[in-house]
Amino acid sequence: MAQPLIEVKSLKMYFPVGNNLFGRRKQLKAVDGVSFDLYPGETFGLVGESGCGKTTIGRTIVRLYKPTEGQIVYRGTDIAPLDEKAVQPWRQKMQMIFQDPYASLNPRMTVSSIIAEPMKLQQVPQADIDARVAELIAQVGLKKDHLNRYPHEFSGGQRQRIGIARALAMRPEFVVCDEPISALDVSIQAQVINMLEELQQQMGMTYLFISHDLSMVRHISHRVGVMYLGNMVELADVEELYSNMQHPYTRALMSAVPIADPDLAAQTKRIVLQGDVPQPIDPPPGCPFASRCRYCKAVCREVKPELRQIGKDHFVACHL
Ligand code: SF4
């Protein structure tokens, strides 16, 4: 396999949230020691329930947050400890596409200014900016006469295309796609996904694709990681994961995916999880899934399982 573009090592992102009874600072452990690699040109899907830390991982890797602990090794350089000024050159190589295209676009700016903004900040010459804006607007399937309009004049799908054009302005190597289609009509979702795939092929970008839509993740990803309560509990090649899932949480998650074939759907039993989701503020020791796992043993409540390799490109964090 090629050298990783990014190596995420034991990444922790904690947020302070008030004090406990003894006056000590409580911490919300949004990401609690996650490790995985991202390879050039691949799409790595990240799935899990809302609040499991998917978005925080994406934001931390592109250094919108400064990690509490751990390493983010980008082409051999650990960018985790860098301060705001030192991290700027790396930020140009990494971009985010956000879930809500309308909220992420400035309503007072024209499409042309929105797409040009990152290049202006980097003091790219105006002639180059104009040429790049024209190139980008065509790449995302919009027209030249859209450039002088404002975001409110566009549909949700068109606004997401504008957001994608802005994200690609500085020719990033790595893009975090954070639920990029969940705010769009179903009829538009496939168009945006196809466009992202085409752009990836043209520009050779690496995607971290965050979504709760497991069917879409299967379609677009090469490898998939499953998150639960700030931890990576399973990671595998996409077909291996969907055909040979091992972690009890992955099985429950996948059992909820709708099946188009009515005969197959009738044979498939949905696993309904019992028990409470622990709080990410000072979570209990041991396996994060213990309170909802039907296979939980005594050791699960005491020792946190490490992510271990169980097959080719297949890793699971479970004592079973
Ligand atoms: Fe269940 Fe134990 Fe495995 Fe956690 S480690 S998923 S509690 S069996």
Short mmCIF file of N, CA, C and O in Angstrom, two decimals, residues 13-99:
data_model
loop_
_atom_site.label_atom_id
_atom_site.label_comp_id
_atom_site.label_asym_id
_atom_site.label_seq_id
_atom_site.Cartn_x
_atom_site.Cartn_y
_atom_site.Cartn_z
N MET A 13 -9.78 14.75 21.53
CA MET A 13 -10.30 16.11 21.51
C MET A 13 -11.32 16.24 22.63
O MET A 13 -12.42 15.71 22.55
N TYR A 14 -10.91 16.89 23.71
CA TYR A 14 -11.78 17.09 24.86
C TYR A 14 -12.19 18.57 24.91
O TYR A 14 -11.39 19.46 24.61
N PHE A 15 -13.45 18.80 25.36
CA PHE A 15 -13.92 20.17 25.53
C PHE A 15 -14.28 20.40 27.00
O PHE A 15 -15.01 19.58 27.57
N PRO A 16 -13.79 21.49 27.61
CA PRO A 16 -14.16 21.76 29.01
C PRO A 16 -15.63 22.15 29.10
O PRO A 16 -16.11 22.94 28.29
N VAL A 17 -16.36 21.59 30.08
CA VAL A 17 -17.80 21.89 30.22
C VAL A 17 -18.17 22.07 31.70
O VAL A 17 -18.85 21.24 32.28
N GLY A 18 -17.71 23.12 32.34
CA GLY A 18 -18.11 23.40 33.73
C GLY A 18 -17.30 22.58 34.72
O GLY A 18 -16.38 21.85 34.36
N ASN A 19 -17.70 22.69 36.00
CA ASN A 19 -16.96 22.02 37.08
C ASN A 19 -17.79 20.92 37.71
O ASN A 19 -19.02 20.97 37.70
N ASN A 20 -17.09 19.91 38.31
CA ASN A 20 -17.81 18.88 39.05
C ASN A 20 -17.97 19.31 40.51
O ASN A 20 -17.61 20.43 40.89
N LEU A 21 -18.48 18.40 41.38
CA LEU A 21 -18.77 18.73 42.78
C LEU A 21 -17.55 19.23 43.53
O LEU A 21 -17.64 20.00 44.47
N PHE A 22 -16.37 18.74 43.14
CA PHE A 22 -15.14 19.11 43.84
C PHE A 22 -14.44 20.29 43.20
O PHE A 22 -13.28 20.58 43.49
N GLY A 23 -15.15 20.96 42.29
CA GLY A 23 -14.58 22.14 41.67
C GLY A 23 -13.60 21.83 40.55
O GLY A 23 -12.94 22.73 40.02
N ARG A 24 -13.47 20.52 40.21
CA ARG A 24 -12.56 20.18 39.11
C ARG A 24 -13.28 20.31 37.78
O ARG A 24 -14.46 20.07 37.68
N ARG A 25 -12.53 20.72 36.74
CA ARG A 25 -13.09 20.94 35.41
C ARG A 25 -13.59 19.62 34.83
O ARG A 25 -12.85 18.63 34.80
N LYS A 26 -14.88 19.59 34.35
CA LYS A 26 -15.37 18.38 33.67
C LYS A 26 -15.01 18.49 32.19
O LYS A 26 -14.90 19.60 31.66
N GLN A 27 -14.86 17.33 31.57
CA GLN A 27 -14.47 17.36 30.16
C GLN A 27 -15.38 16.48 29.32
O GLN A 27 -15.70 15.35 29.70
N LEU A 28 -15.80 17.04 28.19
CA LEU A 28 -16.57 16.25 27.24
C LEU A 28 -15.57 15.60 26.28
O LEU A 28 -14.86 16.30 25.56
N LYS A 29 -15.53 14.26 26.32
CA LYS A 29 -14.53 13.54 25.52
C LYS A 29 -15.13 13.21 24.16
O LYS A 29 -15.63 12.11 23.93
N ALA A 30 -15.10 14.19 23.27
CA ALA A 30 -15.73 14.03 21.95
C ALA A 30 -14.98 13.02 21.09
O ALA A 30 -15.57 12.25 20.34
N VAL A 31 -13.66 13.03 21.19
CA VAL A 31 -12.81 12.04 20.50
C VAL A 31 -11.82 11.56 21.54
O VAL A 31 -11.14 12.35 22.18
N ASP A 32 -11.75 10.21 21.71
CA ASP A 32 -11.03 9.71 22.87
C ASP A 32 -9.97 8.66 22.51
O ASP A 32 -10.08 7.49 22.87
N GLY A 33 -8.99 9.08 21.72
CA GLY A 33 -7.88 8.17 21.40
C GLY A 33 -8.12 7.40 20.12
O GLY A 33 -8.15 6.17 20.13
N VAL A 34 -8.30 8.09 19.01
CA VAL A 34 -8.61 7.45 17.73
C VAL A 34 -7.37 7.44 16.83
O VAL A 34 -6.67 8.44 16.73
N SER A 35 -7.12 6.28 16.20
CA SER A 35 -5.98 6.14 15.28
C SER A 35 -6.45 5.54 13.96
O SER A 35 -7.18 4.54 13.97
N PHE A 36 -6.06 6.14 12.86
CA PHE A 36 -6.28 5.54 11.54
C PHE A 36 -5.46 6.33 10.52
O PHE A 36 -4.99 7.43 10.80
N ASP A 37 -5.27 5.72 9.34
CA ASP A 37 -4.50 6.38 8.27
C ASP A 37 -5.43 6.75 7.13
O ASP A 37 -6.45 6.09 6.91
N LEU A 38 -5.05 7.79 6.38
CA LEU A 38 -5.78 8.18 5.18
C LEU A 38 -4.80 8.14 4.01
O LEU A 38 -3.73 8.76 4.09
N TYR A 39 -5.13 7.39 2.96
CA TYR A 39 -4.21 7.19 1.84
C TYR A 39 -4.55 8.11 0.67
O TYR A 39 -5.73 8.45 0.47
N PRO A 40 -3.54 8.49 -0.11
CA PRO A 40 -3.80 9.41 -1.23
C PRO A 40 -4.85 8.86 -2.21
O PRO A 40 -4.77 7.69 -2.60
N GLY A 41 -5.82 9.69 -2.53
CA GLY A 41 -6.83 9.32 -3.54
C GLY A 41 -7.97 8.47 -3.04
O GLY A 41 -8.87 8.14 -3.80
N GLU A 42 -7.95 8.09 -1.75
CA GLU A 42 -9.04 7.23 -1.26
C GLU A 42 -10.17 8.05 -0.65
O GLU A 42 -10.00 9.22 -0.29
N THR A 43 -11.32 7.38 -0.50
CA THR A 43 -12.42 7.94 0.28
C THR A 43 -12.60 7.07 1.51
O THR A 43 -12.85 5.86 1.39
N PHE A 44 -12.42 7.69 2.66
CA PHE A 44 -12.57 6.97 3.93
C PHE A 44 -13.91 7.39 4.52
O PHE A 44 -14.12 8.55 4.86
N GLY A 45 -14.85 6.45 4.62
CA GLY A 45 -16.16 6.76 5.19
C GLY A 45 -16.13 6.66 6.71
O GLY A 45 -15.47 5.79 7.26
N LEU A 46 -16.83 7.59 7.36
CA LEU A 46 -16.88 7.58 8.82
C LEU A 46 -18.36 7.56 9.21
O LEU A 46 -19.10 8.48 8.85
N VAL A 47 -18.79 6.51 9.93
CA VAL A 47 -20.20 6.38 10.27
C VAL A 47 -20.37 6.22 11.78
O VAL A 47 -19.42 5.90 12.50
N GLY A 48 -21.60 6.40 12.24
CA GLY A 48 -21.92 6.28 13.67
C GLY A 48 -23.10 7.19 13.99
O GLY A 48 -23.47 8.05 13.19
N GLU A 49 -23.67 7.00 15.18
CA GLU A 49 -24.82 7.80 15.59
C GLU A 49 -24.44 9.27 15.73
O GLU A 49 -23.26 9.60 15.91
N SER A 50 -25.45 10.15 15.78
CA SER A 50 -25.20 11.57 16.04
C SER A 50 -24.50 11.71 17.39
O SER A 50 -24.86 11.01 18.34
N GLY A 51 -23.52 12.58 17.44
CA GLY A 51 -22.84 12.84 18.71
C GLY A 51 -21.72 11.86 19.01
O GLY A 51 -21.15 11.88 20.10
N CYS A 52 -21.37 10.98 18.04
CA CYS A 52 -20.33 9.98 18.34
C CYS A 52 -18.92 10.53 18.11
O CYS A 52 -17.94 9.86 18.39
N GLY A 53 -18.81 11.74 17.56
CA GLY A 53 -17.49 12.35 17.39
C GLY A 53 -17.01 12.42 15.95
O GLY A 53 -15.88 12.85 15.70
N LYS A 54 -17.86 12.04 14.99
CA LYS A 54 -17.42 12.03 13.58
C LYS A 54 -17.00 13.42 13.11
O LYS A 54 -15.92 13.60 12.56
N THR A 55 -17.90 14.38 13.33
CA THR A 55 -17.60 15.74 12.86
C THR A 55 -16.40 16.33 13.60
O THR A 55 -15.56 17.00 13.00
N THR A 56 -16.30 16.04 14.89
CA THR A 56 -15.17 16.58 15.66
C THR A 56 -13.85 16.04 15.11
O THR A 56 -12.86 16.78 15.03
N ILE A 57 -13.82 14.77 14.73
CA ILE A 57 -12.58 14.22 14.14
C ILE A 57 -12.21 15.00 12.88
O ILE A 57 -11.07 15.42 12.71
N GLY A 58 -13.21 15.20 12.00
CA GLY A 58 -12.94 15.93 10.76
C GLY A 58 -12.42 17.33 11.03
O GLY A 58 -11.41 17.75 10.46
N ARG A 59 -13.08 18.03 11.93
CA ARG A 59 -12.66 19.40 12.24
C ARG A 59 -11.29 19.44 12.90
O ARG A 59 -10.54 20.40 12.73
N THR A 60 -10.98 18.42 13.68
CA THR A 60 -9.68 18.40 14.35
C THR A 60 -8.56 18.11 13.35
O THR A 60 -7.50 18.73 13.41
N ILE A 61 -8.81 17.19 12.42
CA ILE A 61 -7.75 16.87 11.44
C ILE A 61 -7.41 18.10 10.60
O ILE A 61 -6.23 18.36 10.33
N VAL A 62 -8.44 18.87 10.19
CA VAL A 62 -8.13 20.06 9.38
C VAL A 62 -7.71 21.24 10.27
O VAL A 62 -7.56 22.37 9.80
N ARG A 63 -7.57 20.98 11.54
CA ARG A 63 -7.06 21.91 12.54
C ARG A 63 -7.95 23.15 12.75
O ARG A 63 -7.46 24.26 12.98
N LEU A 64 -9.30 22.91 12.63
CA LEU A 64 -10.21 23.96 13.11
C LEU A 64 -10.19 23.93 14.63
O LEU A 64 -10.54 24.91 15.28
N TYR A 65 -9.83 22.77 15.22
CA TYR A 65 -9.61 22.65 16.66
C TYR A 65 -8.16 22.25 16.89
O TYR A 65 -7.56 21.56 16.06
N LYS A 66 -7.64 22.65 18.04
CA LYS A 66 -6.30 22.18 18.44
C LYS A 66 -6.50 20.94 19.30
O LYS A 66 -7.20 20.99 20.32
N PRO A 67 -5.94 19.80 18.90
CA PRO A 67 -6.20 18.56 19.64
C PRO A 67 -5.73 18.63 21.09
O PRO A 67 -4.73 19.29 21.39
N THR A 68 -6.42 17.90 21.96
CA THR A 68 -6.02 17.80 23.36
C THR A 68 -4.76 16.95 23.47
O THR A 68 -3.86 17.25 24.26
N GLU A 69 -4.70 15.90 22.67
CA GLU A 69 -3.57 14.98 22.69
C GLU A 69 -3.51 14.25 21.36
O GLU A 69 -4.50 14.20 20.65
N GLY A 70 -2.37 13.64 21.06
CA GLY A 70 -2.26 12.81 19.87
C GLY A 70 -1.56 13.53 18.72
O GLY A 70 -1.16 14.68 18.84
N GLN A 71 -1.43 12.81 17.62
CA GLN A 71 -0.70 13.33 16.46
C GLN A 71 -1.57 13.31 15.20
O GLN A 71 -2.40 12.42 15.04
N ILE A 72 -1.34 14.32 14.34
CA ILE A 72 -1.92 14.33 12.99
C ILE A 72 -0.73 14.50 12.06
O ILE A 72 -0.22 15.62 11.88
N VAL A 73 -0.25 13.40 11.54
CA VAL A 73 0.99 13.45 10.74
C VAL A 73 0.62 13.61 9.27
O VAL A 73 0.08 12.68 8.66
N TYR A 74 0.87 14.79 8.72
CA TYR A 74 0.52 15.11 7.33
C TYR A 74 1.80 15.07 6.51
O TYR A 74 2.70 15.87 6.73
N ARG A 75 1.91 14.10 5.62
CA ARG A 75 3.12 13.91 4.81
C ARG A 75 4.38 14.00 5.67
O ARG A 75 5.32 14.74 5.35
N GLY A 76 4.36 13.34 6.80
CA GLY A 76 5.55 13.24 7.64
C GLY A 76 5.69 14.32 8.70
O GLY A 76 6.58 14.22 9.55
N THR A 77 4.84 15.36 8.68
CA THR A 77 4.94 16.43 9.68
C THR A 77 3.76 16.37 10.63
O THR A 77 2.60 16.32 10.18
N ASP A 78 4.04 16.37 11.92
CA ASP A 78 2.96 16.37 12.91
C ASP A 78 2.41 17.79 13.03
O ASP A 78 3.08 18.69 13.56
N ILE A 79 1.17 18.00 12.54
CA ILE A 79 0.60 19.35 12.57
C ILE A 79 -0.26 19.57 13.82
O ILE A 79 -0.77 20.67 14.02
N ALA A 80 -0.38 18.55 14.67
CA ALA A 80 -1.24 18.69 15.87
C ALA A 80 -0.76 19.79 16.81
O ALA A 80 -1.57 20.57 17.31
N PRO A 81 0.56 19.90 17.09
CA PRO A 81 0.96 20.90 18.08
C PRO A 81 1.17 22.30 17.51
O PRO A 81 1.49 23.22 18.27
N LEU A 82 1.01 22.49 16.20
CA LEU A 82 1.34 23.79 15.60
C LEU A 82 0.38 24.88 16.06
O LEU A 82 -0.82 24.64 16.24
N ASP A 83 0.90 26.11 16.24
CA ASP A 83 0.02 27.22 16.62
C ASP A 83 -0.68 27.77 15.37
O ASP A 83 -0.40 27.34 14.24
N GLU A 84 -1.59 28.72 15.57
CA GLU A 84 -2.43 29.25 14.49
C GLU A 84 -1.62 29.70 13.28
O GLU A 84 -1.98 29.44 12.15
N LYS A 85 -0.51 30.39 13.53
CA LYS A 85 0.27 30.93 12.42
C LYS A 85 0.99 29.80 11.65
O LYS A 85 0.95 29.75 10.42
N ALA A 86 1.58 28.89 12.42
CA ALA A 86 2.35 27.82 11.79
C ALA A 86 1.47 26.84 11.02
O ALA A 86 1.92 26.20 10.08
N VAL A 87 0.19 26.76 11.40
CA VAL A 87 -0.68 25.76 10.77
C VAL A 87 -1.29 26.28 9.45
O VAL A 87 -1.78 25.52 8.64
N GLN A 88 -1.19 27.60 9.21
CA GLN A 88 -1.83 28.19 8.02
C GLN A 88 -1.45 27.52 6.70
O GLN A 88 -2.33 27.18 5.91
N PRO A 89 -0.14 27.31 6.42
CA PRO A 89 0.21 26.67 5.13
C PRO A 89 -0.43 25.29 4.96
O PRO A 89 -0.74 24.87 3.85
N TRP A 90 -0.63 24.57 6.07
CA TRP A 90 -1.23 23.23 6.00
C TRP A 90 -2.72 23.32 5.74
O TRP A 90 -3.30 22.44 5.11
N ARG A 91 -3.35 24.38 6.26
CA ARG A 91 -4.80 24.54 6.08
C ARG A 91 -5.16 24.66 4.61
O ARG A 91 -6.23 24.25 4.20
N GLN A 92 -4.25 25.24 3.82
CA GLN A 92 -4.54 25.38 2.38
C GLN A 92 -4.68 24.02 1.70
O GLN A 92 -5.35 23.89 0.70
N LYS A 93 -3.98 23.03 2.23
CA LYS A 93 -4.02 21.69 1.62
C LYS A 93 -5.25 20.91 2.05
O LYS A 93 -5.52 19.83 1.54
N MET A 94 -5.97 21.44 3.07
CA MET A 94 -7.11 20.70 3.64
C MET A 94 -8.34 21.61 3.66
O MET A 94 -8.24 22.76 4.06
N GLN A 95 -9.46 21.08 3.24
CA GLN A 95 -10.69 21.88 3.22
C GLN A 95 -11.85 21.09 3.76
O GLN A 95 -11.77 19.86 3.87
N MET A 96 -12.95 21.80 4.05
CA MET A 96 -14.17 21.13 4.51
C MET A 96 -15.35 21.51 3.63
O MET A 96 -15.47 22.66 3.23
N ILE A 97 -16.21 20.53 3.35
CA ILE A 97 -17.50 20.80 2.72
C ILE A 97 -18.53 20.55 3.81
O ILE A 97 -18.56 19.48 4.42
N PHE A 98 -19.37 21.56 4.07
CA PHE A 98 -20.26 21.49 5.23
C PHE A 98 -21.63 20.94 4.88
O PHE A 98 -22.05 20.92 3.72
N GLN A 99 -22.33 20.53 5.95
CA GLN A 99 -23.65 19.92 5.80
C GLN A 99 -24.68 20.91 5.25
O GLN A 99 -25.43 20.58 4.35
#
